[in-house]
Coordinates of C-alpha atoms and ligand atoms in Angstrom, one line a residue:
X250 CA -4.9 20.5 41.7
X251 CA -2.4 21.8 39.1
X252 CA -3.2 22.0 35.4
X253 CA -1.0 19.0 34.6
X254 CA -3.0 16.8 36.9
X255 CA -6.4 18.0 35.8
X256 CA -8.6 15.0 34.7
X257 CA -9.3 14.6 31.0
X258 CA -13.1 14.9 30.5
X259 CA -14.3 12.5 27.9
X260 CA -17.3 12.1 25.7
X261 CA -17.7 8.7 24.1
X262 CA -19.8 8.6 21.0
X263 CA -20.9 4.9 20.5
X264 CA -20.2 3.9 24.1
X265 CA -22.1 0.5 23.8
X266 CA -20.0 -0.7 20.8
X267 CA -16.9 -2.7 20.7
X268 CA -14.6 0.4 20.6
X269 CA -16.7 2.2 23.2
X270 CA -16.5 -0.6 25.7
X271 CA -12.8 -1.1 25.1
X272 CA -12.4 2.7 25.8
X273 CA -14.3 2.4 29.0
X274 CA -12.2 -0.6 30.0
X275 CA -9.0 1.5 29.6
X276 CA -10.5 4.5 31.3
X277 CA -11.6 2.4 34.3
X278 CA -7.9 1.5 34.9
X279 CA -7.0 5.2 35.4
X280 CA -9.6 6.9 37.5
X281 CA -7.1 9.6 38.5
X282 CA -6.7 10.6 34.8
X283 CA -10.1 10.4 33.2
X284 CA -13.6 11.4 33.9
X285 CA -16.6 10.4 31.8
X286 CA -18.7 13.4 30.8
X287 CA -21.1 11.9 28.2
X288 CA -22.0 8.5 26.8
X289 CA -24.2 7.7 23.8
X290 CA -25.9 4.7 22.3
X291 CA -28.3 4.0 19.5
X292 CA -29.8 0.7 20.7
X293 CA -29.1 -1.5 23.8
X294 CA -30.5 1.1 26.2
X295 CA -30.2 -1.2 29.1
X296 CA -26.5 -1.6 28.4
X297 CA -26.2 2.2 28.3
X298 CA -28.0 2.4 31.7
X299 CA -25.5 0.0 33.1
X300 CA -22.6 2.0 31.8
X301 CA -24.1 5.2 33.2
X302 CA -24.5 3.6 36.6
X303 CA -20.9 2.6 36.6
X304 CA -19.3 5.7 35.0
X305 CA -21.8 8.4 36.2
X306 CA -21.6 10.7 33.1
X307 CA -23.3 14.1 33.3
X308 CA -25.0 13.5 29.9
X309 CA -26.3 10.5 28.0
X310 CA -27.7 10.5 24.4
X311 CA -30.2 8.0 22.9
X312 CA -32.0 8.0 19.6
X313 CA -35.6 8.8 20.5
X314 CA -37.9 10.3 23.2
X315 CA -39.2 6.7 23.8
X316 CA -35.6 5.5 24.5
X317 CA -35.0 8.6 26.7
X318 CA -38.0 7.7 28.9
X319 CA -36.7 4.1 29.3
X320 CA -33.2 5.3 30.2
X321 CA -34.5 8.0 32.5
X322 CA -36.6 5.5 34.4
X323 CA -33.6 3.2 35.0
X324 CA -31.3 6.1 36.0
X325 CA -33.7 7.7 38.4
X326 CA -34.2 4.4 40.0
X327 CA -30.5 4.2 40.6
X328 CA -30.4 7.7 42.0
X329 CA -28.7 9.4 39.1
X330 CA -29.7 12.7 37.6
X331 CA -27.9 12.3 34.2
X332 CA -29.2 14.8 31.6
X333 CA -30.6 12.8 28.7
X334 CA -30.4 14.2 25.1
X335 CA -31.7 12.7 21.9
X336 CA -31.0 12.2 18.2
X337 CA -28.3 13.6 16.0
X338 CA -28.6 17.0 17.7
X339 CA -28.0 15.5 21.0
X340 CA -24.9 13.7 19.7
X341 CA -23.6 16.9 18.2
X342 CA -24.2 18.7 21.5
X343 CA -22.2 16.3 23.6
X344 CA -19.4 16.2 21.0
X345 CA -19.0 19.9 21.3
X346 CA -19.5 20.5 25.1
X347 CA -17.4 23.3 26.5
X348 CA -16.3 21.0 29.4
X349 CA -15.2 18.2 27.1
X350 CA -11.5 17.8 26.5
X351 CA -11.6 14.6 24.4
X352 CA -14.1 12.9 22.2
X353 CA -13.9 9.3 21.3
X354 CA -15.7 9.0 17.9
X355 CA -16.8 5.4 17.9
X356 CA -20.2 5.5 16.1
X357 CA -20.2 3.1 13.2
X358 CA -20.9 4.4 9.7
X359 CA -22.2 7.6 8.1
X360 CA -24.2 8.3 11.3
X361 CA -21.0 9.3 12.9
X362 CA -20.0 12.0 10.5
X363 CA -21.8 15.1 11.8
X364 CA -21.2 14.3 15.5
X365 CA -17.5 13.7 14.9
X366 CA -17.4 16.9 12.8
X367 CA -19.0 18.8 15.7
X368 CA -16.2 17.7 18.0
X369 CA -13.6 18.8 15.4
X370 CA -15.3 22.1 14.9
X371 CA -15.2 22.7 18.6
X372 CA -11.4 22.1 18.5
X373 CA -11.5 19.0 20.7
X374 CA -8.9 16.3 20.9
X375 CA -10.7 13.8 18.7
X376 CA -9.9 10.1 18.9
X377 CA -11.1 8.8 15.5
X378 CA -12.4 5.2 15.2
X379 CA -15.3 6.2 12.9
X380 CA -13.3 5.8 9.6
X381 CA -16.4 6.2 7.5
X382 CA -16.5 9.9 8.5
X383 CA -13.1 10.5 6.9
X384 CA -13.9 8.4 3.9
X385 CA -17.1 10.3 3.1
X386 CA -15.8 13.8 3.7
X387 CA -12.0 13.6 3.9
X388 CA -11.1 17.0 2.4
X389 CA -13.7 19.0 4.3
X390 CA -13.0 17.1 7.5
X391 CA -9.2 17.7 7.4
X392 CA -9.8 21.4 6.5
X393 CA -12.0 21.7 9.6
X394 CA -9.3 20.0 11.8
X395 CA -6.8 22.7 10.6
X396 CA -9.2 25.6 10.9
X397 CA -10.4 24.7 14.4
X398 CA -7.0 23.5 15.7
X399 CA -8.5 20.2 16.7
X400 CA -6.0 17.4 17.6
X401 CA -6.9 14.2 15.6
X402 CA -5.5 10.9 16.9
X403 CA -6.1 7.7 14.9
X404 CA -7.7 4.7 16.8
X405 CA -7.8 2.4 13.8
X406 CA -4.9 0.0 14.8
X407 CA -3.2 0.4 11.4
X408 CA -3.3 4.2 11.4
X409 CA -2.3 4.3 15.0
X410 CA 0.7 2.2 14.1
X411 CA 1.6 4.5 11.2
X412 CA 1.2 7.5 13.5
X413 CA 3.6 5.9 16.0
X414 CA 6.1 5.0 13.1
X415 CA 6.1 8.5 11.6
X416 CA 8.4 11.3 13.0
X417 CA 6.9 12.9 16.1
X418 CA 6.8 16.3 14.3
X419 CA 5.3 14.9 11.1
X420 CA 3.3 17.7 9.6
X421 CA 1.7 16.1 6.6
X422 CA 4.6 16.4 4.2
X423 CA 5.8 12.9 3.4
X424 CA 8.5 14.0 1.1
X425 CA 10.1 16.4 3.5
X426 CA 10.0 13.6 6.1
X427 CA 11.7 11.1 3.8
X428 CA 8.6 8.8 3.8
X429 CA 8.6 6.6 0.7
X430 CA 5.6 4.3 1.4
X431 CA 2.9 3.4 3.9
X432 CA 2.3 -0.3 4.3
X433 CA -1.1 -1.1 5.8
X434 CA -1.3 -4.6 7.1
X435 CA -4.5 -6.7 6.8
X436 CA -5.3 -10.0 8.4
X437 CA -7.2 -11.2 5.3
X438 CA -10.2 -11.9 7.4
X439 CA -12.0 -15.2 7.8
X440 CA -12.1 -16.1 4.1
X441 CA -8.4 -15.6 3.2
X442 CA -8.0 -19.3 2.3
X443 CA -11.7 -20.3 1.7
X444 CA -12.0 -21.9 -1.7
X445 CA -13.4 -19.2 -4.0
X446 CA -16.4 -21.4 -5.1
X447 CA -17.6 -21.5 -1.4
X448 CA -17.7 -17.7 -1.0
X449 CA -21.1 -17.5 -2.7
X450 CA -22.7 -19.4 0.2
X451 CA -21.0 -17.9 3.3
X452 CA -23.3 -16.7 6.1
X453 CA -23.3 -13.5 8.2
X454 CA -22.2 -15.7 11.1
X455 CA -19.2 -17.0 9.2
X456 CA -18.3 -13.5 8.0
X457 CA -18.4 -12.1 11.5
X458 CA -16.1 -14.8 13.0
X459 CA -12.9 -12.9 12.5
X460 CA -9.8 -14.9 13.2
X461 CA -7.9 -12.3 15.3
X462 CA -10.2 -9.4 16.3
X463 CA -13.6 -9.2 18.1
X464 CA -15.4 -6.2 16.5
X465 CA -18.9 -4.9 15.6
X466 CA -20.8 -6.7 12.8
X467 CA -20.4 -4.1 10.1
X468 CA -16.6 -3.8 10.4
X469 CA -16.4 -7.6 10.7
X470 CA -18.1 -8.0 7.3
X471 CA -15.9 -5.2 5.9
X472 CA -12.9 -7.2 7.1
X473 CA -14.2 -10.4 5.3
X474 CA -14.6 -8.5 2.0
X475 CA -11.4 -6.4 2.7
X476 CA -13.5 -3.3 2.1
X477 CA -12.3 -2.4 5.6
X478 CA -8.7 -2.2 4.2
X479 CA -10.0 -0.2 1.2
X480 CA -11.7 2.3 3.6
X481 CA -8.4 2.4 5.6
X482 CA -6.4 3.2 2.4
X483 CA -8.7 6.2 2.0
X484 CA -8.4 7.0 5.7
X485 CA -4.6 6.9 5.5
X486 CA -4.6 9.2 2.5
X487 CA -6.4 11.9 4.5
X488 CA -4.8 11.4 7.9
X489 CA -1.2 11.4 6.5
X490 CA -1.6 13.3 3.2
X491 CA 0.0 10.5 1.2
X492 CA -1.2 9.7 -2.4
X493 CA -2.8 6.4 -3.3
X494 CA 0.2 5.1 -5.1
X495 CA 2.3 5.3 -2.0
X496 CA -0.1 3.3 0.2
X497 CA 0.2 -0.5 -0.2
X498 CA -1.8 -3.2 1.5
X499 CA 0.1 -6.3 2.8
X500 CA -1.7 -9.3 4.1
X501 CA -0.3 -10.4 7.5
X502 CA -2.5 -13.2 8.9
X503 CA -1.1 -13.0 12.5
X504 CA -2.2 -9.3 13.0
X505 CA 0.9 -8.6 15.1
X506 CA 2.6 -6.0 12.9
X507 CA -0.1 -3.3 12.8
X508 CA 1.4 -1.3 9.9
X509 CA 4.7 0.0 8.6
X510 CA 6.3 3.2 7.3
X511 CA 9.1 2.9 4.7
X512 CA 11.7 5.7 4.5
X513 CA 14.0 6.9 1.7
X514 CA 17.0 5.4 3.3
X515 CA 15.5 1.9 3.3
X516 CA 14.5 1.9 6.9
X517 CA 11.1 0.4 7.7
X518 CA 9.5 1.3 11.0
X519 CA 6.6 -0.6 12.4
X520 CA 4.5 -0.9 15.5
X521 CA 3.8 -4.4 16.9
X522 CA 1.6 -5.7 19.6
X523 CA -1.1 -8.2 20.3
X524 CA -4.4 -7.6 18.3
X525 CA -6.2 -5.8 21.1
X526 CA -7.8 -2.4 20.4
X527 CA -7.0 -1.3 24.0
X528 CA -3.4 -0.6 22.8
X529 CA -4.2 2.1 20.2
X530 CA -7.0 3.4 22.5
X531 CA -4.7 3.8 25.5
X532 CA -2.0 5.3 23.2
X533 CA -4.4 8.0 22.0
X534 CA -6.0 8.6 25.4
X535 CA -2.7 9.3 27.1
X536 CA -0.7 10.6 24.1
X537 CA 2.2 11.6 24.3
X538 CA 2.4 9.6 27.5
X539 CA 2.1 5.8 27.8
X540 CA -0.3 4.1 30.2
X541 CA -1.3 0.5 31.1
X542 CA -4.0 -0.8 28.8
X543 CA -4.7 -4.3 30.3
X544 CA -3.2 -5.8 27.2
X545 CA -1.1 -9.0 27.5
X546 CA 2.6 -8.6 26.6
X547 CA 3.5 -9.7 23.1
X548 CA 5.1 -13.1 23.2
X549 CA 7.2 -13.4 20.1
X550 CA 8.2 -17.0 21.0
X551 CA 4.6 -18.0 21.1
X552 CA 3.9 -16.1 17.8
X553 CA 6.8 -17.9 16.2
X554 CA 6.2 -16.7 12.6
X555 CA 5.2 -13.4 10.9
X556 CA 4.0 -14.0 7.4
X557 CA 3.2 -11.5 4.6
X558 CA 1.3 -12.0 1.3
X559 CA 0.0 -9.9 -1.6
X560 CA -3.8 -9.5 -1.5
X561 CA -5.6 -11.6 -4.2
X562 CA -7.5 -9.1 -6.4
X563 CA -10.0 -11.8 -7.5
X564 CA -10.9 -12.8 -4.0
X565 CA -11.1 -9.2 -2.7
X566 CA -12.6 -7.0 -5.4
X567 CA -13.6 -4.4 -2.8
X568 CA -10.0 -3.4 -2.4
X569 CA -9.6 -2.3 -6.0
X570 CA -13.0 -0.5 -5.8
X571 CA -11.7 1.6 -2.9
X572 CA -8.5 2.5 -4.8
X573 CA -10.7 3.4 -7.8
X574 CA -12.8 5.7 -5.6
X575 CA -9.8 7.4 -4.0
X576 CA -8.2 8.1 -7.4
X577 CA -11.5 9.4 -8.7
X578 CA -11.7 11.7 -5.7
X579 CA -14.6 14.2 -5.2
X580 CA -17.8 12.3 -4.3
X581 CA -16.5 8.9 -5.3
X582 CA -15.4 7.8 -1.8
X583 CA -18.8 8.9 -0.4
X584 CA -20.6 6.8 -3.0
X585 CA -18.4 3.8 -2.2
X586 CA -19.0 4.1 1.5
X587 CA -22.8 4.6 1.2
X588 CA -23.2 1.6 -1.2
X589 CA -21.0 -0.5 1.0
X590 CA -23.1 0.3 4.1
X591 CA -26.3 -0.6 2.4
X592 CA -24.9 -3.8 0.8
X593 CA -23.4 -5.0 4.2
X594 CA -26.6 -4.3 6.0
X595 CA -28.5 -6.3 3.4
X596 CA -26.0 -9.2 3.7
X597 CA -26.3 -9.2 7.5
X598 CA -30.1 -9.2 7.1
X599 CA -29.9 -12.3 4.8
X600 CA -31.1 -10.2 1.8
X601 CA -27.9 -10.3 -0.3
X602 CA -25.3 -13.0 -0.9
X603 CA -21.7 -12.2 0.2
X604 CA -20.3 -11.9 -3.4
X605 CA -23.0 -9.4 -4.4
X606 CA -21.6 -6.8 -1.9
X607 CA -18.9 -5.8 -4.3
X608 CA -21.3 -5.8 -7.3
X609 CA -23.7 -3.4 -5.6
X610 CA -20.8 -1.0 -4.8
X611 CA -19.4 -1.2 -8.4
X612 CA -22.9 -0.6 -9.8
X613 CA -23.3 2.5 -7.6
X614 CA -19.9 3.8 -8.6
X615 CA -20.7 3.3 -12.3
X616 CA -24.1 5.0 -12.0
X617 CA -23.2 8.4 -10.6
X618 CA -20.8 11.0 -12.1
X619 CA -18.1 12.2 -9.8
X620 CA -18.8 15.7 -8.5
X621 CA -17.0 18.1 -6.2
X622 CA -18.3 18.2 -2.5
X623 CA -18.2 21.8 -1.4
X624 CA -19.8 21.3 2.0
X625 CA -21.3 18.7 4.3
X626 CA -24.8 19.2 2.9
X627 CA -23.4 18.1 -0.4
X628 CA -21.8 15.0 1.2
X629 CA -25.0 14.1 3.0
X630 CA -27.0 14.5 -0.3
X631 CA -24.6 12.2 -2.2
X632 CA -24.8 9.7 0.7
X633 CA -28.6 9.7 0.6
X634 CA -28.7 9.3 -3.2
X635 CA -26.2 6.5 -3.2
X636 CA -27.9 4.7 -0.4
X637 CA -31.2 4.9 -2.2
X638 CA -29.7 3.6 -5.5
X639 CA -27.9 0.7 -3.6
X640 CA -31.2 -0.2 -2.0
X641 CA -32.9 -0.4 -5.4
X642 CA -30.2 -2.7 -6.7
X643 CA -30.6 -5.0 -3.7
X644 CA -34.4 -5.1 -4.1
X645 CA -34.1 -5.7 -7.8
X646 CA -31.7 -8.6 -7.2
X647 CA -34.2 -10.1 -4.6
X648 CA -37.1 -9.7 -7.1
X649 CA -35.1 -11.6 -9.7
X650 CA -34.4 -14.4 -7.3
X651 CA -38.1 -14.6 -6.3
X652 CA -39.1 -15.0 -10.0
X653 CA -36.5 -17.8 -10.7
Ligands
NAD67 P1 -20.2 -1.5 17.0 O1 -21.3 -1.8 16.1 O2 -19.7 -2.5 18.0 O3 -20.7 -0.2 17.8 C1 -21.2 0.9 17.2 C2 -21.7 2.0 18.2 O4 -22.3 3.1 17.4 C3 -22.7 1.5 19.2 O5 -22.5 2.2 20.4 C4 -24.0 2.0 18.6 O6 -25.0 2.2 19.5 C5 -23.6 3.3 17.9 N1 -24.5 3.5 16.7 C6 -24.7 2.7 15.7 N2 -25.5 3.2 14.8 C7 -25.8 4.5 15.2 C8 -26.6 5.6 14.7 N3 -27.3 5.5 13.6 N4 -26.6 6.7 15.5 C9 -25.9 6.8 16.6 N5 -25.1 5.8 17.1 C10 -25.1 4.7 16.4 O7 -19.0 -0.9 16.1 P2 -17.4 -0.9 16.5 O8 -16.9 -2.2 16.0 O9 -17.2 -0.4 17.8 O10 -16.9 0.2 15.4 C11 -17.1 1.6 15.6 C12 -16.3 2.3 14.6 O11 -14.9 2.0 14.9 C13 -16.5 1.9 13.2 O12 -16.4 3.0 12.4 C14 -15.4 0.9 12.9 O13 -15.0 0.9 11.5 C15 -14.3 1.5 13.7 N6 -13.2 0.6 14.2 C16 -13.6 -0.5 15.0 C17 -12.6 -1.4 15.3 C18 -13.0 -2.6 16.2 O14 -12.1 -3.3 16.6 N7 -14.2 -2.8 16.6 C19 -11.3 -1.3 14.9 C20 -11.0 -0.2 14.1 C21 -12.0 0.7 13.7
MG68 MG1 -8.1 -1.3 11.2

């Protein structure tokens, strides 16, 4: 086999999630191109066992020894001798394996930071879905990408669209490339037109019922508050080295235009397609080639209209909080992310009303001074502090409710 036909060996962090499963779907369509080296999961061990039996990875990672025993039993029964690793160390190990060419970083939240960074430090081709990693530690993360010579390809549909709409040789200098603005599109989520007075009562189930995309629960709630777009503004800042004032959010309810780049000469380039994550995943997996992704062709006649609106700041306060954190720089985005993760988890657990999510985040941003983050330990310390503070705010709110 020649070098050009060598199979790409893939580690998927977060294989049982929405992005992980979509990645495996694309990979399955091209067995001549890809080989699964490692799969990881945090819960749903039976699902991971099923994926291992189908894709026969050399390694699998689970959270605990107990989970490892369960998985091991299922895999032995199926005649597999997959090596099973555990915990954060296990995740970091499979992210940095010598045999791995590509790592799909699709763990949700702060838990994805150190495994994703391990892949970056090992100089892998890193397919980044885990936006929280970049929000928490953008400067350090991008410095490691450059130092290690890792190749970072965005999976988030908006950033993948921007990547496709930038010059192929874009090297992080927007002025030299004649880029005037980045326009990130947002669907507006399930509550774009819900009367404001009804937002206080919305349930997790309603918040997770996204009109255009099927996603994990955390990002679904983030889409409903538009914190997802706020995190994406920060993500775009780091990926493309563009300042906050040149990144604008545009509500586009059909989710067909996935984002746009405006140039000095007035040209605006965009990437369009059906809302299906297999498109950006296939793009990044095969880059710079193009492969079949199982996605239905875009039917513009069926779509009929493409609409665009300005986001309503009153309805979506999280968006302004994210811009505030990006402008404050230093530890502020890590505070924002940590508070959001705690508030969203509390909302999903029925412990916090929807409208309090933004209040918890604002309170955490107000509470802590912005400090510089010299290393990942400092990032993790800020993350832990902010999470603890957000948890206290949630508990205090519950106590007040109980007394009323
Ligand atoms: P998901 O909840 O469906 O899956 C998350 C995956 O991470 C699962 O495999 C889970 O086992 C694993 N995981 C969760 N907590 C973990 C922990 N503490 N330690 C180790 N593993 C853990 O989430 P998703 O929707 O697939 O999103 C994954 C990431 O991709 C998120 O950062 C999200 O913002 C981003 N993203 C998702 C979509 C989408 O369409 N789903 C689109 C753009 C970006
Ligand atoms: Mg997105």
